[in-house]
Amino acid sequence: GDSVTQMEGPVTLSEEAFLTINCTYTATGYPSLFWYVQYPGEGLQLLLKATKADDKGSNKGFEATYRKETTSFHLEKGSVQVSDSAVYFCALRYNNNDMRFGAGTRLTVKP
Amino acid sequence: DGGITQSPKYLFRKEGQNVTLSCEQNLNHDAMYWYRQDPGQGLRLIYYSQIVNDFQKGDIAEGYSVSREKKESFPLTVTSAQKNPTAFYLCASSPGAGGNSPLHFGNGTRLTVT
């Protein structure tokens, strides 16, 4: 079945470091791909999305490119801040079907 | 502002009791979902509903029940048959028709059963 695999955490970085969180997917078709962020005690917030191959989603300095050839959607940010500390989820979805999530990657940014 | 409201934020129950978690949305979305979140396991789908008066089981529906009598509301009942009910429960919604829309999430209910 369709699934998403994320790099295991936790990830600990110093402020202003470069961030990459790897995400690969297995799917029978061409799903849309998403990154969500979860702050402690809260629900998930949409960070960015891409709906077709080679699309780049971006928001708040985060970026991810839909790579069909490598079935990947890696999350990147050039310079992280302490406020970026959270859990990040990669997800996929087909038309009007439920969304499939990775296990989440916890990021801690130290000053 | 439109959004999804889950209540209560924290819920405590004794083993053997049924408990109902509330989820209300004012986004005019057709589809609503319930997910369960456990540490290190991501989100797992319990039930979803694409229209009023209709719903389908997700991956882990055993021990849970839902209803969808109104478009705005999708309550989840955790029954005494659920073997390990302590978890963080998330409700979500999305527009029903067309496209690969993102899910919009509430802030969750943390259920503790002792």
PDB file of C-alpha atoms in Angstrom:
ATOM      1  CA  GLY A   1       0.000   0.000   0.000  1.00  0.00           C
ATOM      2  CA  ASP A   2       0.856   3.658  -0.160  1.00  0.00           C
ATOM      3  CA  SER A   3       3.272   4.802   2.514  1.00  0.00           C
ATOM      4  CA  VAL A   4       5.656   7.543   3.568  1.00  0.00           C
ATOM      5  CA  THR A   5       9.069   7.069   5.169  1.00  0.00           C
ATOM      6  CA  GLN A   6      10.833   9.876   6.998  1.00  0.00           C
ATOM      7  CA  MET A   7      14.312  10.058   8.414  1.00  0.00           C
ATOM      8  CA  GLU A   8      14.324   9.124  12.054  1.00  0.00           C
ATOM      9  CA  GLY A   9      14.896  11.775  14.615  1.00  0.00           C
ATOM     10  CA  PRO A  10      15.493  13.457  16.761  1.00  0.00           C
ATOM     11  CA  VAL A  11      17.463  16.055  14.849  1.00  0.00           C
ATOM     12  CA  THR A  12      19.372  18.643  16.855  1.00  0.00           C
ATOM     13  CA  LEU A  13      20.868  21.690  15.157  1.00  0.00           C
ATOM     14  CA  SER A  14      22.402  24.978  16.177  1.00  0.00           C
ATOM     15  CA  GLU A  15      20.656  28.188  15.207  1.00  0.00           C
ATOM     16  CA  GLU A  16      21.384  29.263  11.606  1.00  0.00           C
ATOM     17  CA  ALA A  17      22.352  25.737  10.545  1.00  0.00           C
ATOM     18  CA  PHE A  18      21.062  24.151   7.340  1.00  0.00           C
ATOM     19  CA  LEU A  19      18.191  21.709   7.718  1.00  0.00           C
ATOM     20  CA  THR A  20      17.294  18.686   5.639  1.00  0.00           C
ATOM     21  CA  ILE A  21      14.626  16.180   6.627  1.00  0.00           C
ATOM     22  CA  ASN A  22      14.396  13.294   4.178  1.00  0.00           C
ATOM     23  CA  CYS A  23      11.061  11.929   3.007  1.00  0.00           C
ATOM     24  CA  THR A  24      10.434   9.182   0.472  1.00  0.00           C
ATOM     25  CA  TYR A  25       7.139   7.686  -0.559  1.00  0.00           C
ATOM     26  CA  THR A  26       5.700   4.548  -2.086  1.00  0.00           C
ATOM     27  CA  ALA A  27       2.595   5.010  -4.200  1.00  0.00           C
ATOM     28  CA  THR A  28       0.861   3.339  -7.113  1.00  0.00           C
ATOM     29  CA  GLY A  29      -0.004   6.633  -8.810  1.00  0.00           C
ATOM     30  CA  TYR A  30       0.878  10.305  -8.543  1.00  0.00           C
ATOM     31  CA  PRO A  31      -0.228  11.673  -5.217  1.00  0.00           C
ATOM     32  CA  SER A  32       0.005  15.178  -3.834  1.00  0.00           C
ATOM     33  CA  LEU A  33       2.689  15.601  -1.190  1.00  0.00           C
ATOM     34  CA  PHE A  34       2.620  17.685   1.968  1.00  0.00           C
ATOM     35  CA  TRP A  35       4.735  18.772   4.903  1.00  0.00           C
ATOM     36  CA  TYR A  36       3.037  19.518   8.201  1.00  0.00           C
ATOM     37  CA  VAL A  37       4.484  20.953  11.408  1.00  0.00           C
ATOM     38  CA  GLN A  38       3.303  20.207  14.937  1.00  0.00           C
ATOM     39  CA  TYR A  39       4.206  22.355  17.939  1.00  0.00           C
ATOM     40  CA  PRO A  40       3.922  20.872  21.454  1.00  0.00           C
ATOM     41  CA  GLY A  41       0.360  20.166  22.531  1.00  0.00           C
ATOM     42  CA  GLU A  42      -1.145  21.351  19.255  1.00  0.00           C
ATOM     43  CA  GLY A  43      -2.587  19.912  16.072  1.00  0.00           C
ATOM     44  CA  LEU A  44      -0.817  19.780  12.712  1.00  0.00           C
ATOM     45  CA  GLN A  45      -0.383  22.879  10.600  1.00  0.00           C
ATOM     46  CA  LEU A  46       0.181  22.749   6.863  1.00  0.00           C
ATOM     47  CA  LEU A  47       3.689  23.975   6.052  1.00  0.00           C
ATOM     48  CA  LEU A  48       3.822  23.451   2.289  1.00  0.00           C
ATOM     49  CA  LYS A  49       2.580  21.207  -0.489  1.00  0.00           C
ATOM     50  CA  ALA A  50       3.255  20.098  -4.071  1.00  0.00           C
ATOM     51  CA  THR A  51       0.708  18.500  -6.363  1.00  0.00           C
ATOM     52  CA  LYS A  52       2.765  17.238  -9.310  1.00  0.00           C
ATOM     53  CA  ALA A  53       6.258  16.219 -10.296  1.00  0.00           C
ATOM     54  CA  ASP A  54       8.930  18.956 -10.202  1.00  0.00           C
ATOM     55  CA  ASP A  55       6.643  21.298  -8.241  1.00  0.00           C
ATOM     56  CA  LYS A  56       8.392  23.145  -5.427  1.00  0.00           C
ATOM     57  CA  GLY A  57       6.434  24.011  -2.323  1.00  0.00           C
ATOM     58  CA  SER A  58       7.737  26.805  -0.118  1.00  0.00           C
ATOM     59  CA  ASN A  59       6.680  28.680   3.011  1.00  0.00           C
ATOM     60  CA  LYS A  60       8.428  30.535   5.856  1.00  0.00           C
ATOM     61  CA  GLY A  61      11.873  29.747   4.399  1.00  0.00           C
ATOM     62  CA  PHE A  62      11.139  26.013   4.081  1.00  0.00           C
ATOM     63  CA  GLU A  63      11.201  24.327   0.674  1.00  0.00           C
ATOM     64  CA  ALA A  64      10.557  20.879  -0.760  1.00  0.00           C
ATOM     65  CA  THR A  65      10.590  19.639  -4.364  1.00  0.00           C
ATOM     66  CA  TYR A  66       8.435  16.783  -5.656  1.00  0.00           C
ATOM     67  CA  ARG A  67      10.903  14.343  -7.265  1.00  0.00           C
ATOM     68  CA  LYS A  68       9.089  11.595  -9.125  1.00  0.00           C
ATOM     69  CA  GLU A  69      12.274   9.880 -10.291  1.00  0.00           C
ATOM     70  CA  THR A  70      13.487   9.364  -6.725  1.00  0.00           C
ATOM     71  CA  THR A  71       9.993   9.318  -5.115  1.00  0.00           C
ATOM     72  CA  SER A  72      11.177  11.920  -2.641  1.00  0.00           C
ATOM     73  CA  PHE A  73       9.997  15.177  -1.073  1.00  0.00           C
ATOM     74  CA  HIS A  74      12.826  16.300   1.202  1.00  0.00           C
ATOM     75  CA  LEU A  75      12.264  19.329   3.441  1.00  0.00           C
ATOM     76  CA  GLU A  76      15.002  21.990   3.533  1.00  0.00           C
ATOM     77  CA  LYS A  77      15.653  25.304   5.216  1.00  0.00           C
ATOM     78  CA  GLY A  78      18.775  27.360   4.818  1.00  0.00           C
ATOM     79  CA  SER A  79      18.973  28.822   8.315  1.00  0.00           C
ATOM     80  CA  VAL A  80      16.911  27.415  11.164  1.00  0.00           C
ATOM     81  CA  GLN A  81      15.745  29.357  14.195  1.00  0.00           C
ATOM     82  CA  VAL A  82      14.926  28.257  17.722  1.00  0.00           C
ATOM     83  CA  SER A  83      11.264  28.845  16.889  1.00  0.00           C
ATOM     84  CA  ASP A  84      11.470  26.095  14.223  1.00  0.00           C
ATOM     85  CA  SER A  85      11.743  23.474  16.964  1.00  0.00           C
ATOM     86  CA  ALA A  86       8.794  21.148  16.385  1.00  0.00           C
ATOM     87  CA  VAL A  87       7.818  17.794  14.912  1.00  0.00           C
ATOM     88  CA  TYR A  88       7.633  17.654  11.111  1.00  0.00           C
ATOM     89  CA  PHE A  89       5.433  15.216   9.199  1.00  0.00           C
ATOM     90  CA  CYS A  90       5.603  14.267   5.551  1.00  0.00           C
ATOM     91  CA  ALA A  91       2.331  13.084   3.997  1.00  0.00           C
ATOM     92  CA  LEU A  92       0.755  11.996   0.726  1.00  0.00           C
ATOM     93  CA  ARG A  93      -2.799  12.070  -0.590  1.00  0.00           C
ATOM     94  CA  TYR A  94      -4.726  11.096  -3.703  1.00  0.00           C
ATOM     95  CA  ASN A  95      -7.970  12.755  -4.825  1.00  0.00           C
ATOM     96  CA  ASN A  96     -10.330  12.868  -1.869  1.00  0.00           C
ATOM     97  CA  ASN A  97      -8.794   9.870  -0.178  1.00  0.00           C
ATOM     98  CA  ASP A  98      -7.407   9.928   3.305  1.00  0.00           C
ATOM     99  CA  MET A  99      -3.925  11.244   3.950  1.00  0.00           C
ATOM    100  CA  ARG A 100      -0.985   8.955   4.769  1.00  0.00           C
ATOM    101  CA  PHE A 101       1.623  10.279   7.189  1.00  0.00           C
ATOM    102  CA  GLY A 102       5.204   9.476   7.986  1.00  0.00           C
ATOM    103  CA  ALA A 103       6.199   8.816  11.598  1.00  0.00           C
ATOM    104  CA  GLY A 104       7.359  12.384  12.139  1.00  0.00           C
ATOM    105  CA  THR A 105      10.786  13.894  12.771  1.00  0.00           C
ATOM    106  CA  ARG A 106      11.442  15.903  15.904  1.00  0.00           C
ATOM    107  CA  LEU A 107      13.668  18.931  15.356  1.00  0.00           C
ATOM    108  CA  THR A 108      15.344  20.806  18.190  1.00  0.00           C
ATOM    109  CA  VAL A 109      17.217  24.013  17.419  1.00  0.00           C
ATOM    110  CA  LYS A 110      19.604  25.279  20.081  1.00  0.00           C
ATOM    111  CA  PRO A 111      20.643  28.923  20.410  1.00  0.00           C
TER     112      PRO A 111
ATOM    113  CA  ASP B   1     -12.196  32.928  11.829  1.00  0.00           C
ATOM    114  CA  GLY B   2     -12.973  29.518  10.382  1.00  0.00           C
ATOM    115  CA  GLY B   3     -11.473  26.466  11.943  1.00  0.00           C
ATOM    116  CA  ILE B   4     -11.860  23.175  13.734  1.00  0.00           C
ATOM    117  CA  THR B   5     -12.645  23.030  17.433  1.00  0.00           C
ATOM    118  CA  GLN B   6     -11.930  19.958  19.505  1.00  0.00           C
ATOM    119  CA  SER B   7     -13.060  19.696  23.069  1.00  0.00           C
ATOM    120  CA  PRO B   8     -12.037  19.104  25.703  1.00  0.00           C
ATOM    121  CA  LYS B   9      -8.268  19.528  25.409  1.00  0.00           C
ATOM    122  CA  TYR B  10      -7.633  16.994  28.190  1.00  0.00           C
ATOM    123  CA  LEU B  11      -9.930  14.137  29.153  1.00  0.00           C
ATOM    124  CA  PHE B  12      -9.560  11.572  31.911  1.00  0.00           C
ATOM    125  CA  ARG B  13     -11.639   8.417  32.218  1.00  0.00           C
ATOM    126  CA  LYS B  14     -11.692   5.208  34.155  1.00  0.00           C
ATOM    127  CA  GLU B  15     -11.207   1.935  32.338  1.00  0.00           C
ATOM    128  CA  GLY B  16     -14.492   0.418  31.184  1.00  0.00           C
ATOM    129  CA  GLN B  17     -16.222   3.726  30.514  1.00  0.00           C
ATOM    130  CA  ASN B  18     -17.192   5.017  27.085  1.00  0.00           C
ATOM    131  CA  VAL B  19     -16.125   8.558  26.285  1.00  0.00           C
ATOM    132  CA  THR B  20     -17.071  10.916  23.445  1.00  0.00           C
ATOM    133  CA  LEU B  21     -14.695  13.438  21.904  1.00  0.00           C
ATOM    134  CA  SER B  22     -16.169  16.469  20.221  1.00  0.00           C
ATOM    135  CA  CYS B  23     -15.148  17.892  16.836  1.00  0.00           C
ATOM    136  CA  GLU B  24     -16.859  20.897  15.227  1.00  0.00           C
ATOM    137  CA  GLN B  25     -15.851  22.754  12.062  1.00  0.00           C
ATOM    138  CA  ASN B  26     -17.125  25.970  10.500  1.00  0.00           C
ATOM    139  CA  LEU B  27     -15.111  25.691   7.291  1.00  0.00           C
ATOM    140  CA  ASN B  28     -18.061  24.267   5.341  1.00  0.00           C
ATOM    141  CA  HIS B  29     -15.948  21.214   4.519  1.00  0.00           C
ATOM    142  CA  ASP B  30     -17.682  18.043   3.387  1.00  0.00           C
ATOM    143  CA  ALA B  31     -15.065  15.550   4.599  1.00  0.00           C
ATOM    144  CA  MET B  32     -14.007  14.964   8.204  1.00  0.00           C
ATOM    145  CA  TYR B  33     -11.473  12.604   9.729  1.00  0.00           C
ATOM    146  CA  TRP B  34     -10.310  11.203  13.059  1.00  0.00           C
ATOM    147  CA  TYR B  35      -6.686  10.267  13.621  1.00  0.00           C
ATOM    148  CA  ARG B  36      -4.922   8.786  16.589  1.00  0.00           C
ATOM    149  CA  GLN B  37      -1.364   9.847  17.424  1.00  0.00           C
ATOM    150  CA  ASP B  38       0.988   7.773  19.541  1.00  0.00           C
ATOM    151  CA  PRO B  39       4.629   8.631  20.218  1.00  0.00           C
ATOM    152  CA  GLY B  40       6.901   7.632  17.352  1.00  0.00           C
ATOM    153  CA  GLN B  41       4.069   6.213  15.225  1.00  0.00           C
ATOM    154  CA  GLY B  42       2.795   9.168  13.289  1.00  0.00           C
ATOM    155  CA  LEU B  43      -0.935   9.461  12.684  1.00  0.00           C
ATOM    156  CA  ARG B  44      -3.248   6.519  12.124  1.00  0.00           C
ATOM    157  CA  LEU B  45      -6.714   6.893  10.620  1.00  0.00           C
ATOM    158  CA  ILE B  46      -9.640   5.770  12.767  1.00  0.00           C
ATOM    159  CA  TYR B  47     -12.731   6.847  10.779  1.00  0.00           C
ATOM    160  CA  TYR B  48     -13.595   9.292   8.047  1.00  0.00           C
ATOM    161  CA  SER B  49     -16.745  10.760   6.569  1.00  0.00           C
ATOM    162  CA  GLN B  50     -17.093  12.296   3.128  1.00  0.00           C
ATOM    163  CA  ILE B  51     -20.733  13.369   3.458  1.00  0.00           C
ATOM    164  CA  VAL B  52     -23.412  13.682   6.108  1.00  0.00           C
ATOM    165  CA  ASN B  53     -24.897  10.397   7.319  1.00  0.00           C
ATOM    166  CA  ASP B  54     -22.058   8.368   5.810  1.00  0.00           C
ATOM    167  CA  PHE B  55     -18.704   7.265   7.206  1.00  0.00           C
ATOM    168  CA  GLN B  56     -16.046   4.610   6.619  1.00  0.00           C
ATOM    169  CA  LYS B  57     -13.642   2.723   8.826  1.00  0.00           C
ATOM    170  CA  GLY B  58      -9.994   3.604   8.703  1.00  0.00           C
ATOM    171  CA  ASP B  59      -7.026   1.449   9.612  1.00  0.00           C
ATOM    172  CA  ILE B  60      -7.727   1.168  13.347  1.00  0.00           C
ATOM    173  CA  ALA B  61     -11.514   1.456  13.765  1.00  0.00           C
ATOM    174  CA  GLU B  62     -11.944  -1.359  16.284  1.00  0.00           C
ATOM    175  CA  GLY B  63     -13.187  -0.083  19.625  1.00  0.00           C
ATOM    176  CA  TYR B  64     -14.332   3.263  18.192  1.00  0.00           C
ATOM    177  CA  SER B  65     -17.595   4.602  16.788  1.00  0.00           C
ATOM    178  CA  VAL B  66     -18.621   7.827  15.048  1.00  0.00           C
ATOM    179  CA  SER B  67     -21.679   9.644  13.764  1.00  0.00           C
ATOM    180  CA  ARG B  68     -22.159  12.364  11.161  1.00  0.00           C
ATOM    181  CA  GLU B  69     -25.638  13.784  11.627  1.00  0.00           C
ATOM    182  CA  LYS B  70     -24.587  17.329  10.765  1.00  0.00           C
ATOM    183  CA  LYS B  71     -22.015  18.641   8.307  1.00  0.00           C
ATOM    184  CA  GLU B  72     -20.304  20.621  11.046  1.00  0.00           C
ATOM    185  CA  SER B  73     -19.946  17.848  13.609  1.00  0.00           C
ATOM    186  CA  PHE B  74     -18.133  14.500  13.714  1.00  0.00           C
ATOM    187  CA  PRO B  75     -17.976  13.147  17.293  1.00  0.00           C
ATOM    188  CA  LEU B  76     -15.835  10.133  18.140  1.00  0.00           C
ATOM    189  CA  THR B  77     -16.768   7.660  20.861  1.00  0.00           C
ATOM    190  CA  VAL B  78     -14.007   5.614  22.419  1.00  0.00           C
ATOM    191  CA  THR B  79     -15.686   2.506  23.752  1.00  0.00           C
ATOM    192  CA  SER B  80     -14.617   0.126  26.493  1.00  0.00           C
ATOM    193  CA  ALA B  81     -13.712  -2.350  23.731  1.00  0.00           C
ATOM    194  CA  GLN B  82     -10.694  -0.236  22.746  1.00  0.00           C
ATOM    195  CA  LYS B  83      -7.800  -2.041  24.396  1.00  0.00           C
ATOM    196  CA  ASN B  84      -5.355   0.848  24.593  1.00  0.00           C
ATOM    197  CA  PRO B  85      -7.316   4.104  24.429  1.00  0.00           C
ATOM    198  CA  THR B  86      -4.791   6.470  26.000  1.00  0.00           C
ATOM    199  CA  ALA B  87      -3.563   8.652  23.128  1.00  0.00           C
ATOM    200  CA  PHE B  88      -3.725  12.052  21.450  1.00  0.00           C
ATOM    201  CA  TYR B  89      -6.734  12.291  19.124  1.00  0.00           C
ATOM    202  CA  LEU B  90      -6.811  14.652  16.171  1.00  0.00           C
ATOM    203  CA  CYS B  91      -9.816  15.675  14.113  1.00  0.00           C
ATOM    204  CA  ALA B  92      -9.383  17.063  10.596  1.00  0.00           C
ATOM    205  CA  SER B  93     -11.476  18.242   7.671  1.00  0.00           C
ATOM    206  CA  SER B  94     -11.069  18.972   3.987  1.00  0.00           C
ATOM    207  CA  PRO B  95     -13.200  20.196   1.083  1.00  0.00           C
ATOM    208  CA  GLY B  96     -15.083  17.236  -0.314  1.00  0.00           C
ATOM    209  CA  ALA B  97     -14.973  17.592  -4.031  1.00  0.00           C
ATOM    210  CA  GLY B  98     -12.043  17.751  -6.403  1.00  0.00           C
ATOM    211  CA  GLY B  99      -8.323  18.213  -6.071  1.00  0.00           C
ATOM    212  CA  ASN B 100      -5.811  17.016  -3.550  1.00  0.00           C
ATOM    213  CA  SER B 101      -6.633  19.451  -0.792  1.00  0.00           C
ATOM    214  CA  PRO B 102      -4.709  19.545   2.461  1.00  0.00           C
ATOM    215  CA  LEU B 103      -6.335  18.487   5.688  1.00  0.00           C
ATOM    216  CA  HIS B 104      -7.064  21.135   8.286  1.00  0.00           C
ATOM    217  CA  PHE B 105      -6.528  19.970  11.857  1.00  0.00           C
ATOM    218  CA  GLY B 106      -7.946  20.832  15.236  1.00  0.00           C
ATOM    219  CA  ASN B 107      -5.708  21.174  18.273  1.00  0.00           C
ATOM    220  CA  GLY B 108      -6.423  17.696  19.524  1.00  0.00           C
ATOM    221  CA  THR B 109      -7.769  15.997  22.634  1.00  0.00           C
ATOM    222  CA  ARG B 110      -5.434  14.103  24.926  1.00  0.00           C
ATOM    223  CA  LEU B 111      -7.299  11.162  26.442  1.00  0.00           C
ATOM    224  CA  THR B 112      -5.956   9.348  29.473  1.00  0.00           C
ATOM    225  CA  VAL B 113      -7.655   6.174  30.648  1.00  0.00           C
ATOM    226  CA  THR B 114      -6.614   4.645  33.963  1.00  0.00           C
TER     227      THR B 114
END
